[in-house]
Amino acid sequence: GQQLNQSPQSMFIQEGEDVSMNCTSSSIFNTWLWYKQDPGEGPVLLIALYKAGELTSNGRLTAQFGITRKDSFLNISASIPSDVGIYFCAGQLYYGNKLVFGAGTILRVKS
Amino acid sequence: NAGVTQTPKFQVLKTGQSMTLQCAQDMNHEYMSWYRQDPGMGLRLIHYSVGAGITDQGEVPNGYNVSRSTTEDFPLRLLSAAPSQTSVYFCASSYGIAGGQETQYFGPGTRLLVL
């Protein structure tokens, strides 16, 4: 089946640093989603991308839908301790199709 | 609104035991789904439902049954638990098919250990 490769697997950064993570696929998607999961909680949607090349921001978060439709990037600027958690990407081939999730990026922040 | 609720939060089972994981939502969402989360694997879809009376299999349905008798509830049944079913289980719901233009809301999860 379809697979998403998400990297890095984990990051341990200093508070105030910027963070970048990405997801790549061997096949195209028409929707890319980014979720955050706090410890002990379910994932929460951060950003949704619906168009190739689209760049969308949500506060300190910025995500991009790759031109090839096979990748997406998430950047977090000026990290803070509450950014700690697991970040998941998810792709959807077309409306009505099931979501495919990446394995997640574990983010830890040193204050 | 309580959103998506799941019970129990934690459960320990012996191999061969059966149990039902409960999921309920009070947002009148048509679309509900069950995922399992394993280390390094992300979230994998077990079963989903597009409305009351309609269910379908996801990526990893073996060993699990579901039913959808009401819009609000979507229980997941393990008929004969196996150690391979040790995982964290998430229920999710959305107004329409998740992803298109619909935000999918996740419950807090059920942590299951099968000995």
mmCIF file of C-alpha atoms in Angstrom:
data_model
loop_
_atom_site.group_PDB
_atom_site.id
_atom_site.type_symbol
_atom_site.label_atom_id
_atom_site.label_comp_id
_atom_site.label_asym_id
_atom_site.label_seq_id
_atom_site.Cartn_x
_atom_site.Cartn_y
_atom_site.Cartn_z
ATOM 1 C CA GLY A 1 0.000 0.000 0.000
ATOM 2 C CA GLN A 2 0.911 3.639 -0.024
ATOM 3 C CA GLN A 3 3.556 4.750 2.432
ATOM 4 C CA LEU A 4 4.730 8.081 3.680
ATOM 5 C CA ASN A 5 8.323 8.584 4.758
ATOM 6 C CA GLN A 6 8.523 11.185 7.484
ATOM 7 C CA SER A 7 11.812 12.639 8.704
ATOM 8 C CA PRO A 8 13.484 13.170 10.989
ATOM 9 C CA GLN A 9 12.221 10.496 13.357
ATOM 10 C CA SER A 10 13.031 12.699 16.347
ATOM 11 C CA MET A 11 14.502 16.076 17.181
ATOM 12 C CA PHE A 12 15.889 17.530 20.411
ATOM 13 C CA ILE A 13 16.300 21.264 20.001
ATOM 14 C CA GLN A 14 16.952 24.378 22.058
ATOM 15 C CA GLU A 15 14.055 26.668 22.847
ATOM 16 C CA GLY A 16 13.951 29.485 20.310
ATOM 17 C CA GLU A 17 15.332 27.430 17.438
ATOM 18 C CA ASP A 18 13.457 26.842 14.218
ATOM 19 C CA VAL A 19 12.318 23.321 13.299
ATOM 20 C CA SER A 20 11.864 21.687 9.914
ATOM 21 C CA MET A 21 10.375 18.303 9.115
ATOM 22 C CA ASN A 22 9.134 16.715 5.929
ATOM 23 C CA CYS A 23 7.154 13.919 4.412
ATOM 24 C CA THR A 24 7.747 12.207 1.096
ATOM 25 C CA SER A 25 5.757 9.669 -0.856
ATOM 26 C CA SER A 26 6.377 7.434 -3.828
ATOM 27 C CA SER A 27 2.957 8.366 -5.176
ATOM 28 C CA ILE A 28 1.069 11.620 -5.448
ATOM 29 C CA PHE A 29 -1.466 13.009 -3.020
ATOM 30 C CA ASN A 30 -4.007 15.766 -3.589
ATOM 31 C CA THR A 31 -4.345 16.680 0.077
ATOM 32 C CA TRP A 32 -1.650 16.942 2.707
ATOM 33 C CA LEU A 33 -2.417 17.340 6.405
ATOM 34 C CA TRP A 34 -0.213 17.987 9.416
ATOM 35 C CA TYR A 35 -1.275 16.888 12.921
ATOM 36 C CA LYS A 36 0.239 17.319 16.369
ATOM 37 C CA GLN A 37 -0.186 14.801 19.159
ATOM 38 C CA ASP A 38 0.438 15.930 22.733
ATOM 39 C CA PRO A 39 1.564 13.263 25.209
ATOM 40 C CA GLY A 40 -1.401 11.105 26.235
ATOM 41 C CA GLU A 41 -3.785 12.759 23.786
ATOM 42 C CA GLY A 42 -5.146 12.183 20.313
ATOM 43 C CA PRO A 43 -3.796 14.008 17.229
ATOM 44 C CA VAL A 44 -5.065 17.509 16.477
ATOM 45 C CA LEU A 45 -5.091 19.009 12.981
ATOM 46 C CA LEU A 46 -2.619 21.881 12.564
ATOM 47 C CA ILE A 47 -2.639 22.697 8.858
ATOM 48 C CA ALA A 48 -4.394 21.365 5.758
ATOM 49 C CA LEU A 49 -3.028 21.819 2.215
ATOM 50 C CA TYR A 50 -5.150 21.291 -0.881
ATOM 51 C CA LYS A 51 -3.151 22.632 -3.818
ATOM 52 C CA ALA A 52 0.305 21.857 -5.199
ATOM 53 C CA GLY A 53 2.715 24.653 -4.322
ATOM 54 C CA GLU A 54 0.441 25.998 -1.597
ATOM 55 C CA LEU A 55 2.134 27.627 1.382
ATOM 56 C CA THR A 56 -0.039 28.001 4.485
ATOM 57 C CA SER A 57 0.712 29.438 7.908
ATOM 58 C CA ASN A 58 -0.890 28.957 11.295
ATOM 59 C CA GLY A 59 0.846 31.191 13.828
ATOM 60 C CA ARG A 60 4.468 30.052 14.084
ATOM 61 C CA LEU A 61 3.769 27.055 11.863
ATOM 62 C CA THR A 62 4.203 27.080 8.097
ATOM 63 C CA ALA A 63 3.519 24.141 5.808
ATOM 64 C CA GLN A 64 4.018 23.674 2.091
ATOM 65 C CA PHE A 65 2.467 21.315 -0.445
ATOM 66 C CA GLY A 66 5.264 20.205 -2.772
ATOM 67 C CA ILE A 67 5.041 20.986 -6.479
ATOM 68 C CA THR A 68 5.447 17.323 -7.399
ATOM 69 C CA ARG A 69 2.520 16.421 -5.072
ATOM 70 C CA LYS A 70 4.808 13.816 -3.534
ATOM 71 C CA ASP A 71 6.064 15.780 -0.560
ATOM 72 C CA SER A 72 5.184 18.292 2.108
ATOM 73 C CA PHE A 73 7.136 20.313 4.646
ATOM 74 C CA LEU A 74 6.344 21.720 8.079
ATOM 75 C CA ASN A 75 8.365 24.474 9.698
ATOM 76 C CA ILE A 76 8.017 25.746 13.265
ATOM 77 C CA SER A 77 9.666 29.052 14.037
ATOM 78 C CA ALA A 78 11.047 30.113 17.424
ATOM 79 C CA SER A 79 10.153 26.873 19.212
ATOM 80 C CA ILE A 80 8.742 26.970 22.725
ATOM 81 C CA PRO A 81 8.359 24.192 25.335
ATOM 82 C CA SER A 82 4.688 23.579 24.480
ATOM 83 C CA ASP A 83 5.735 22.559 20.949
ATOM 84 C CA VAL A 84 6.797 19.225 22.441
ATOM 85 C CA GLY A 85 4.894 16.299 20.967
ATOM 86 C CA ILE A 86 4.661 14.054 17.934
ATOM 87 C CA TYR A 87 3.995 15.621 14.544
ATOM 88 C CA PHE A 88 2.304 13.514 11.884
ATOM 89 C CA CYS A 89 1.841 14.135 8.216
ATOM 90 C CA ALA A 90 -1.052 12.532 6.361
ATOM 91 C CA GLY A 91 -1.898 12.321 2.688
ATOM 92 C CA GLN A 92 -5.093 11.742 0.804
ATOM 93 C CA LEU A 93 -5.162 10.775 -2.868
ATOM 94 C CA TYR A 94 -8.634 12.120 -3.560
ATOM 95 C CA TYR A 95 -11.752 13.153 -1.661
ATOM 96 C CA GLY A 96 -13.333 10.072 -0.133
ATOM 97 C CA ASN A 97 -10.077 8.139 -0.093
ATOM 98 C CA LYS A 98 -8.571 7.066 3.189
ATOM 99 C CA LEU A 99 -5.848 9.065 4.890
ATOM 100 C CA VAL A 100 -2.315 7.627 4.912
ATOM 101 C CA PHE A 101 -0.216 8.680 7.898
ATOM 102 C CA GLY A 102 3.517 9.073 8.297
ATOM 103 C CA ALA A 103 5.301 7.465 11.258
ATOM 104 C CA GLY A 104 5.673 10.783 13.054
ATOM 105 C CA THR A 105 8.434 13.134 14.185
ATOM 106 C CA ILE A 106 9.037 13.317 17.935
ATOM 107 C CA LEU A 107 9.949 16.851 18.977
ATOM 108 C CA ARG A 108 11.617 17.634 22.286
ATOM 109 C CA VAL A 109 12.511 21.186 23.319
ATOM 110 C CA LYS A 110 15.187 22.159 25.835
ATOM 111 C CA SER A 111 14.376 25.293 27.762
ATOM 112 C CA ASN B 1 -19.736 19.519 23.390
ATOM 113 C CA ALA B 2 -17.680 16.681 24.808
ATOM 114 C CA GLY B 3 -16.249 15.953 21.351
ATOM 115 C CA VAL B 4 -15.011 12.388 20.847
ATOM 116 C CA THR B 5 -14.915 10.276 23.991
ATOM 117 C CA GLN B 6 -13.329 6.849 24.409
ATOM 118 C CA THR B 7 -13.554 4.291 27.186
ATOM 119 C CA PRO B 8 -11.687 2.741 28.824
ATOM 120 C CA LYS B 9 -8.452 4.754 28.913
ATOM 121 C CA PHE B 10 -6.365 1.721 29.825
ATOM 122 C CA GLN B 11 -7.013 -2.007 29.612
ATOM 123 C CA VAL B 12 -5.003 -5.156 30.241
ATOM 124 C CA LEU B 13 -6.259 -8.373 28.659
ATOM 125 C CA LYS B 14 -5.114 -11.942 28.587
ATOM 126 C CA THR B 15 -4.682 -13.684 25.254
ATOM 127 C CA GLY B 16 -8.020 -15.005 24.055
ATOM 128 C CA GLN B 17 -10.179 -12.612 26.055
ATOM 129 C CA SER B 18 -12.705 -10.425 24.317
ATOM 130 C CA MET B 19 -13.554 -6.804 24.921
ATOM 131 C CA THR B 20 -15.229 -3.790 23.371
ATOM 132 C CA LEU B 21 -13.634 -0.386 23.066
ATOM 133 C CA GLN B 22 -16.274 2.304 23.224
ATOM 134 C CA CYS B 23 -16.327 5.473 21.144
ATOM 135 C CA ALA B 24 -18.950 8.203 21.143
ATOM 136 C CA GLN B 25 -19.227 11.657 19.594
ATOM 137 C CA ASP B 26 -21.794 14.391 20.176
ATOM 138 C CA MET B 27 -21.070 16.492 17.084
ATOM 139 C CA ASN B 28 -23.555 14.700 14.787
ATOM 140 C CA HIS B 29 -20.686 13.556 12.574
ATOM 141 C CA GLU B 30 -21.453 11.003 9.874
ATOM 142 C CA TYR B 31 -17.919 9.741 9.394
ATOM 143 C CA MET B 32 -16.223 7.752 12.184
ATOM 144 C CA SER B 33 -13.119 5.619 12.162
ATOM 145 C CA TRP B 34 -10.802 3.540 14.317
ATOM 146 C CA TYR B 35 -7.009 3.700 14.116
ATOM 147 C CA ARG B 36 -4.250 1.904 15.929
ATOM 148 C CA GLN B 37 -0.957 3.594 16.721
ATOM 149 C CA ASP B 38 2.220 1.575 17.097
ATOM 150 C CA PRO B 39 5.758 2.895 17.599
ATOM 151 C CA GLY B 40 7.362 3.835 14.288
ATOM 152 C CA MET B 41 4.203 2.964 12.339
ATOM 153 C CA GLY B 42 2.091 6.084 12.564
ATOM 154 C CA LEU B 43 -1.675 5.671 12.561
ATOM 155 C CA ARG B 44 -3.220 2.786 10.650
ATOM 156 C CA LEU B 45 -6.899 2.607 9.799
ATOM 157 C CA ILE B 46 -8.739 -0.434 11.185
ATOM 158 C CA HIS B 47 -12.396 0.150 10.245
ATOM 159 C CA TYR B 48 -14.491 3.119 9.317
ATOM 160 C CA SER B 49 -18.122 4.109 8.895
ATOM 161 C CA VAL B 50 -19.714 6.723 6.651
ATOM 162 C CA GLY B 51 -23.008 6.663 8.530
ATOM 163 C CA ALA B 52 -25.301 4.604 10.744
ATOM 164 C CA GLY B 53 -25.618 1.064 9.447
ATOM 165 C CA ILE B 54 -22.598 1.356 7.118
ATOM 166 C CA THR B 55 -19.120 0.089 7.925
ATOM 167 C CA ASP B 56 -16.084 -0.877 5.884
ATOM 168 C CA GLN B 57 -12.604 -2.248 6.385
ATOM 169 C CA GLY B 58 -9.485 -0.173 6.563
ATOM 170 C CA GLU B 59 -5.842 -1.123 6.238
ATOM 171 C CA VAL B 60 -5.592 -3.557 9.213
ATOM 172 C CA PRO B 61 -9.079 -5.002 9.929
ATOM 173 C CA ASN B 62 -8.180 -8.580 10.908
ATOM 174 C CA GLY B 63 -9.116 -9.466 14.480
ATOM 175 C CA TYR B 64 -11.523 -6.556 14.880
ATOM 176 C CA ASN B 65 -15.258 -6.102 14.375
ATOM 177 C CA VAL B 66 -17.314 -2.920 14.312
ATOM 178 C CA SER B 67 -20.942 -1.906 14.087
ATOM 179 C CA ARG B 68 -22.696 1.455 13.745
ATOM 180 C CA SER B 69 -26.254 1.299 15.025
ATOM 181 C CA THR B 70 -26.432 5.020 15.839
ATOM 182 C CA THR B 71 -24.740 8.164 14.529
ATOM 183 C CA GLU B 72 -23.172 8.780 17.933
ATOM 184 C CA ASP B 73 -21.546 5.428 18.745
ATOM 185 C CA PHE B 74 -18.944 3.316 16.978
ATOM 186 C CA PRO B 75 -17.665 0.453 19.181
ATOM 187 C CA LEU B 76 -14.648 -1.667 18.268
ATOM 188 C CA ARG B 77 -14.712 -5.323 19.306
ATOM 189 C CA LEU B 78 -11.796 -7.643 19.852
ATOM 190 C CA LEU B 79 -13.249 -11.151 19.780
ATOM 191 C CA SER B 80 -10.101 -13.033 20.838
ATOM 192 C CA ALA B 81 -7.289 -10.729 21.887
ATOM 193 C CA ALA B 82 -3.726 -11.463 20.766
ATOM 194 C CA PRO B 83 -0.423 -9.897 21.917
ATOM 195 C CA SER B 84 -0.090 -8.352 18.435
ATOM 196 C CA GLN B 85 -3.105 -6.209 19.283
ATOM 197 C CA THR B 86 -1.218 -4.416 22.036
ATOM 198 C CA SER B 87 -1.426 -0.834 20.868
ATOM 199 C CA VAL B 88 -2.986 2.554 21.409
ATOM 200 C CA TYR B 89 -6.397 2.816 19.755
ATOM 201 C CA PHE B 90 -7.865 6.098 18.555
ATOM 202 C CA CYS B 91 -11.386 6.800 17.455
ATOM 203 C CA ALA B 92 -11.980 9.755 15.157
ATOM 204 C CA SER B 93 -14.963 11.506 13.625
ATOM 205 C CA SER B 94 -15.671 14.156 11.024
ATOM 206 C CA TYR B 95 -18.741 15.714 9.436
ATOM 207 C CA GLY B 96 -17.878 14.379 6.013
ATOM 208 C CA ILE B 97 -15.126 12.253 4.578
ATOM 209 C CA ALA B 98 -12.022 13.263 6.530
ATOM 210 C CA GLY B 99 -9.276 15.143 4.743
ATOM 211 C CA GLY B 100 -11.141 16.702 1.821
ATOM 212 C CA GLN B 101 -12.367 19.773 3.571
ATOM 213 C CA GLU B 102 -13.286 18.123 6.804
ATOM 214 C CA THR B 103 -11.348 18.264 10.028
ATOM 215 C CA GLN B 104 -11.091 14.881 11.689
ATOM 216 C CA TYR B 105 -11.408 15.016 15.484
ATOM 217 C CA PHE B 106 -9.616 12.344 17.493
ATOM 218 C CA GLY B 107 -10.508 10.929 20.888
ATOM 219 C CA PRO B 108 -7.932 10.692 23.700
ATOM 220 C CA GLY B 109 -7.124 7.047 22.966
ATOM 221 C CA THR B 110 -7.360 3.665 24.677
ATOM 222 C CA ARG B 111 -4.106 2.005 25.689
ATOM 223 C CA LEU B 112 -4.435 -1.764 25.412
ATOM 224 C CA LEU B 113 -1.968 -4.356 26.641
ATOM 225 C CA VAL B 114 -2.530 -8.002 25.741
ATOM 226 C CA LEU B 115 -0.524 -10.487 27.764
#
